[in-house]
Short mmCIF file of C-alpha atoms in Angstrom, two decimals:
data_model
loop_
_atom_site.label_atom_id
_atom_site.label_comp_id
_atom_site.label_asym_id
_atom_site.label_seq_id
_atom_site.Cartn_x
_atom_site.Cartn_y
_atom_site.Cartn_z
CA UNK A 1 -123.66 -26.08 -94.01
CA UNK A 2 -126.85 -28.08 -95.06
CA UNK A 3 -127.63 -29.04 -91.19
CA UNK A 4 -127.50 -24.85 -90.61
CA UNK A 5 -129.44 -24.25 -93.56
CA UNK A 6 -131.93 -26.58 -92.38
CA UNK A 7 -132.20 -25.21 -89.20
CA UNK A 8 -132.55 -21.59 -89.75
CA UNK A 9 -135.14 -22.64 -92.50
CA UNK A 10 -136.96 -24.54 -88.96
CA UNK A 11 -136.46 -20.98 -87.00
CA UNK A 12 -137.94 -18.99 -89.89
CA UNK A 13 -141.19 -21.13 -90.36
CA UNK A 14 -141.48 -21.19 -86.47
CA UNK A 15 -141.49 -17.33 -85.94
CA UNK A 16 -143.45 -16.95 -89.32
CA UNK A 17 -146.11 -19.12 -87.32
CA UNK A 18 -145.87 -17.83 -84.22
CA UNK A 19 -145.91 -14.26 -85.77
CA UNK A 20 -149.46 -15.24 -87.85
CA UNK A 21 -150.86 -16.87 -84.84
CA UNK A 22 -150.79 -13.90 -82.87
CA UNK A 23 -152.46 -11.36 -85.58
CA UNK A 24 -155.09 -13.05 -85.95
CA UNK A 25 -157.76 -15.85 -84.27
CA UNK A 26 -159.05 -18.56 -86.11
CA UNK A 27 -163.03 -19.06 -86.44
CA UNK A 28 -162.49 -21.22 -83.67
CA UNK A 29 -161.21 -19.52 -81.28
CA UNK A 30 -163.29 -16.72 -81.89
CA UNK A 31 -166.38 -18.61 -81.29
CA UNK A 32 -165.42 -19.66 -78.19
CA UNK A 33 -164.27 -16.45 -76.64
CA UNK A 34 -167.60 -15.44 -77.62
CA UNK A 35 -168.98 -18.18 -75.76
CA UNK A 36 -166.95 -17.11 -72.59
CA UNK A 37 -168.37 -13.41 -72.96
CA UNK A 38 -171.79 -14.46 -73.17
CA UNK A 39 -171.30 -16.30 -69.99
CA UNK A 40 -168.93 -13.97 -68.27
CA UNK A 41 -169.61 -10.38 -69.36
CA UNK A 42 -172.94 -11.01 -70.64
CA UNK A 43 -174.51 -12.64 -68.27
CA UNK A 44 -173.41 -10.43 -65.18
CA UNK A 45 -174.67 -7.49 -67.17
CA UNK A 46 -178.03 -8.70 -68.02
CA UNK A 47 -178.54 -10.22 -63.91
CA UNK A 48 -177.68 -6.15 -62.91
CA UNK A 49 -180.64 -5.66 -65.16
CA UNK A 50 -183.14 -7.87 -63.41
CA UNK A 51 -182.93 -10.82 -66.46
CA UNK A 52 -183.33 -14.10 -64.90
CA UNK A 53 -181.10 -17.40 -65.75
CA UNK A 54 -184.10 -18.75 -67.10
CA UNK A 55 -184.78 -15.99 -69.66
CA UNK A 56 -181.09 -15.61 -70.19
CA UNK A 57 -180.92 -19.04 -71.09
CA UNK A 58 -183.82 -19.20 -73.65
CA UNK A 59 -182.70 -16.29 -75.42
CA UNK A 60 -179.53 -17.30 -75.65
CA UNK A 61 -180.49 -20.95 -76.48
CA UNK A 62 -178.85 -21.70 -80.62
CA UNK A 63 -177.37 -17.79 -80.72
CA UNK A 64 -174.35 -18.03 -82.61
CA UNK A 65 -171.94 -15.33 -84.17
CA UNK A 66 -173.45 -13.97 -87.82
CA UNK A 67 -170.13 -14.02 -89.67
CA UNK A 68 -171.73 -12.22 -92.62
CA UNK A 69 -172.64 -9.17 -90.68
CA UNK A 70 -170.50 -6.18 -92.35
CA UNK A 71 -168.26 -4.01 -90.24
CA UNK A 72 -166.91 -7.15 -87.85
CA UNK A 73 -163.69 -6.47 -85.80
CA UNK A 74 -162.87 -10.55 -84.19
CA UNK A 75 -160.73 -10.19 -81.38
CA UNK A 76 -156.74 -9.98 -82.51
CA UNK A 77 -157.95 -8.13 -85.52
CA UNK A 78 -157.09 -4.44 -86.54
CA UNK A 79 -160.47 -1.81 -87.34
CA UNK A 80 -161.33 -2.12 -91.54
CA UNK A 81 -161.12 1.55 -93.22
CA UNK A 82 -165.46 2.44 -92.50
CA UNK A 83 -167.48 2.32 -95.35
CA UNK A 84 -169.63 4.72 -95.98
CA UNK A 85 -173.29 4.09 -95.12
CA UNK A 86 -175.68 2.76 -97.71
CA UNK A 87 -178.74 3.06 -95.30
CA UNK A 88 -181.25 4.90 -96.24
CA UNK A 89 -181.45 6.93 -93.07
CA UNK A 90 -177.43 8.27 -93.61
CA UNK A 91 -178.08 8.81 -97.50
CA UNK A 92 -179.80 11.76 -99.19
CA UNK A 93 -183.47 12.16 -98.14
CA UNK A 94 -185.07 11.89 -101.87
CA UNK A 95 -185.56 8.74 -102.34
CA UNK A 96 -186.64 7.92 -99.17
CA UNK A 97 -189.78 10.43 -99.62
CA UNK A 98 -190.43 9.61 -103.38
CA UNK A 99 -194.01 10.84 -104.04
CA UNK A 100 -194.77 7.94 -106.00
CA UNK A 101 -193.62 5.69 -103.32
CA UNK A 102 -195.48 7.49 -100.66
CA UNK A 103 -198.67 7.68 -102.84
CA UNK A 104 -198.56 4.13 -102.99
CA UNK A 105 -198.05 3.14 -99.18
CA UNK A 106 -201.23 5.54 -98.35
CA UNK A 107 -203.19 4.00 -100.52
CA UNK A 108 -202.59 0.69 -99.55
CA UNK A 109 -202.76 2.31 -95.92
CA UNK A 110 -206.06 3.12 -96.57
CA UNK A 111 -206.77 -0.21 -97.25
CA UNK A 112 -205.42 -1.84 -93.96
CA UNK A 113 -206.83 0.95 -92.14
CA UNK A 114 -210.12 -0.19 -92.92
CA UNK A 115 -209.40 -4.06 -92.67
CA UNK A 116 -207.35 -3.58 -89.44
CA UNK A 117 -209.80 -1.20 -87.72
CA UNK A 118 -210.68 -3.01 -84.60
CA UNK A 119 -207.27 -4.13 -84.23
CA UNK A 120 -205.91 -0.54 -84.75
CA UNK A 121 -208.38 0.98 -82.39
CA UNK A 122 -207.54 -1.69 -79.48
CA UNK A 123 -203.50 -1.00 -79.68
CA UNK A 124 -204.62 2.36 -79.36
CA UNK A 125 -206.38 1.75 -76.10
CA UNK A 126 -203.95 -0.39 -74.66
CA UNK A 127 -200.70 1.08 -75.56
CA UNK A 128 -201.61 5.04 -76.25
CA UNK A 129 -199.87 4.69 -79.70
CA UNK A 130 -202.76 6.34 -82.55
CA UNK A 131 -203.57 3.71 -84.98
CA UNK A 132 -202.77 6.00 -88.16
CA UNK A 133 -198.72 6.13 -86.42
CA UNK A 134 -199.01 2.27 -86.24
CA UNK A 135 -199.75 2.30 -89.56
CA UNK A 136 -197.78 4.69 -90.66
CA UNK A 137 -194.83 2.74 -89.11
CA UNK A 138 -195.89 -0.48 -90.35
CA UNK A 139 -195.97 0.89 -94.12
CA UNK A 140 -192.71 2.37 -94.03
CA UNK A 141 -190.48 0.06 -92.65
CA UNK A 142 -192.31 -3.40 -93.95
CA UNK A 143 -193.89 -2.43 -96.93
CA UNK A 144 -197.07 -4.11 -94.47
CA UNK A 145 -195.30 -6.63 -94.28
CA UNK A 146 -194.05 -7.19 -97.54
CA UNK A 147 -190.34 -6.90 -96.37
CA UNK A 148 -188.71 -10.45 -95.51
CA UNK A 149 -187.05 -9.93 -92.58
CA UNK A 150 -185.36 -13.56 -92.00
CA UNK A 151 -182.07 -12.66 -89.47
CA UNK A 152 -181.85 -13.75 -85.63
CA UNK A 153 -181.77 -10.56 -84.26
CA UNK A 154 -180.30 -12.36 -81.21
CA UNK A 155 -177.58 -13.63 -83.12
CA UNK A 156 -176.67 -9.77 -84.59
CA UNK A 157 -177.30 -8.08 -81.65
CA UNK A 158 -175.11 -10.34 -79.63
CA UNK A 159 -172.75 -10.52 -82.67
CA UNK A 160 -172.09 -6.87 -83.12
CA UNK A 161 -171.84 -6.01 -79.54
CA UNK A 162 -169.49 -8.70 -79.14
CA UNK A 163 -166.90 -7.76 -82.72
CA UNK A 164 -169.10 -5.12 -84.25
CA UNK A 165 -167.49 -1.52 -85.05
CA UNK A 166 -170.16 -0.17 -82.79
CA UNK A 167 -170.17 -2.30 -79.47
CA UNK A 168 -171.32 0.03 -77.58
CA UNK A 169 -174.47 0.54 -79.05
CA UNK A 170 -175.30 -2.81 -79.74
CA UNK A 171 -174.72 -4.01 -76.11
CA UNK A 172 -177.38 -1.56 -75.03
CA UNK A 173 -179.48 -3.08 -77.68
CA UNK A 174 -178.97 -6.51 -76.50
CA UNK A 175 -179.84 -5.86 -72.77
CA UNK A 176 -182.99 -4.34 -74.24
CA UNK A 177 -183.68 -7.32 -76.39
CA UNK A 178 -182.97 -9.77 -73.06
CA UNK A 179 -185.43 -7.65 -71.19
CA UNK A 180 -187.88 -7.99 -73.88
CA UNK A 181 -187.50 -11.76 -73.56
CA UNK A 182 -187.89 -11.04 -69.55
CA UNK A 183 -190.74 -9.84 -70.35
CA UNK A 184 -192.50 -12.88 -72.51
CA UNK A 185 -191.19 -12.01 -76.12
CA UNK A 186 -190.32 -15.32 -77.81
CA UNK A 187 -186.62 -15.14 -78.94
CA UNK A 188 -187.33 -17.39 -81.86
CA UNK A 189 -189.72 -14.83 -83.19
CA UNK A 190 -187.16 -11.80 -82.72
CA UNK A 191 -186.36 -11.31 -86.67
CA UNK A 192 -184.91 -8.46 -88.04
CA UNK A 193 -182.82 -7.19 -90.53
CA UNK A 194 -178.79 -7.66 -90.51
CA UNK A 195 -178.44 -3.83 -88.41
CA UNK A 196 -180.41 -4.68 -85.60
CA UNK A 197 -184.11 -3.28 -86.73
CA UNK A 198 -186.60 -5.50 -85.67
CA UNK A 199 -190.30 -4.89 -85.08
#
């Protein structure tokens, strides 16, 4: 009796293991089927797109998976119930146009405006983009700078198109960040913000 207790105790905690195993993949593994889609999926993509092995390389030189990115789905893994947004692009509109706030990023507008005149004027002549939009842009969405953006956006691009809830999206994102890179734009410098906004 022992000797079959024993052994269906050994069947239980072998199916128990086999039956976690399969659910879900350790950090491990995950990392390196990421490595294998970099190489195999995204590599063939960006190629189609006219990136070179050379750029492809660079860019992808130190990327590795952000594993405090929200909304991640690793491979094995069931979808999370979606939280709701907390952007402030997909909340209500009031506090985004706060008159206060506003009043304060035109005046200190003004300010660069005067200090970045030259500057303004020759992004305007080389690019067709008005100064005052430049600015505009650049007060919004940095504070001028103010805002610390700190994140690889190579590693959350690449992250969330590879287990974000939104693949899709972010794959487009990352062949336009590769051609960027085709293009001259240091990867190293690519910062952004955990969603993918950079600039």
């Amino acid at each position: 009796m022992k000797r079959l207790s024993g052994l269906m105790a050994a069947i239980l905690i072998a199916v128990f293991a086999l039956a976690t195993s399969t659910h879900a993949a350790s950090r491990a593994d995950v990392e390196k089927q990421f490595r294998a889609w970099i190489e195999n999926d995204i590599w063939p993509a960006a190629k189609a797109e006219g990136i070179s092995k050379k750029s492809f390389d660079r860019a992808f030189a130190g990327v590795a998976l952000n594993w405090k990115l929200p909304d991640l789905v690793p491979p094995g893994e069931k979808p999370k119930k979606k939280k709701k947004q907390s952007q402030a692009e997909f909340s209500s509109p009031g506090p985004y146009f706060d008159e206060k706030r506003l009043s304060q990023l035109a005046n200190n507008g003004r300010v660069y405006a005067g200090a970045h005149a030259r500057l303004l004027k020759n992004i305007e002549k080389k690019y067709g983009v008005p100064g005052e939009i430049v600015l505009a842009i650049w007060g919004r969405e940095t504070g001028y700078g103010k805002a610390k953006v700190t994140a690889s956006e190579m590693d959350v691009l690449a992250t969330m198109a590879f287990m974000g809830d939104r693949k899709e999206l972010f794959h487009k994102e990352l062949m336009a960040a590769l051609t960027m890179v085709e293009q001259g734009t240091d990867p190293a410098k690519m910062k952004g913000s955990w969603a993918g906004a950079m600039g």
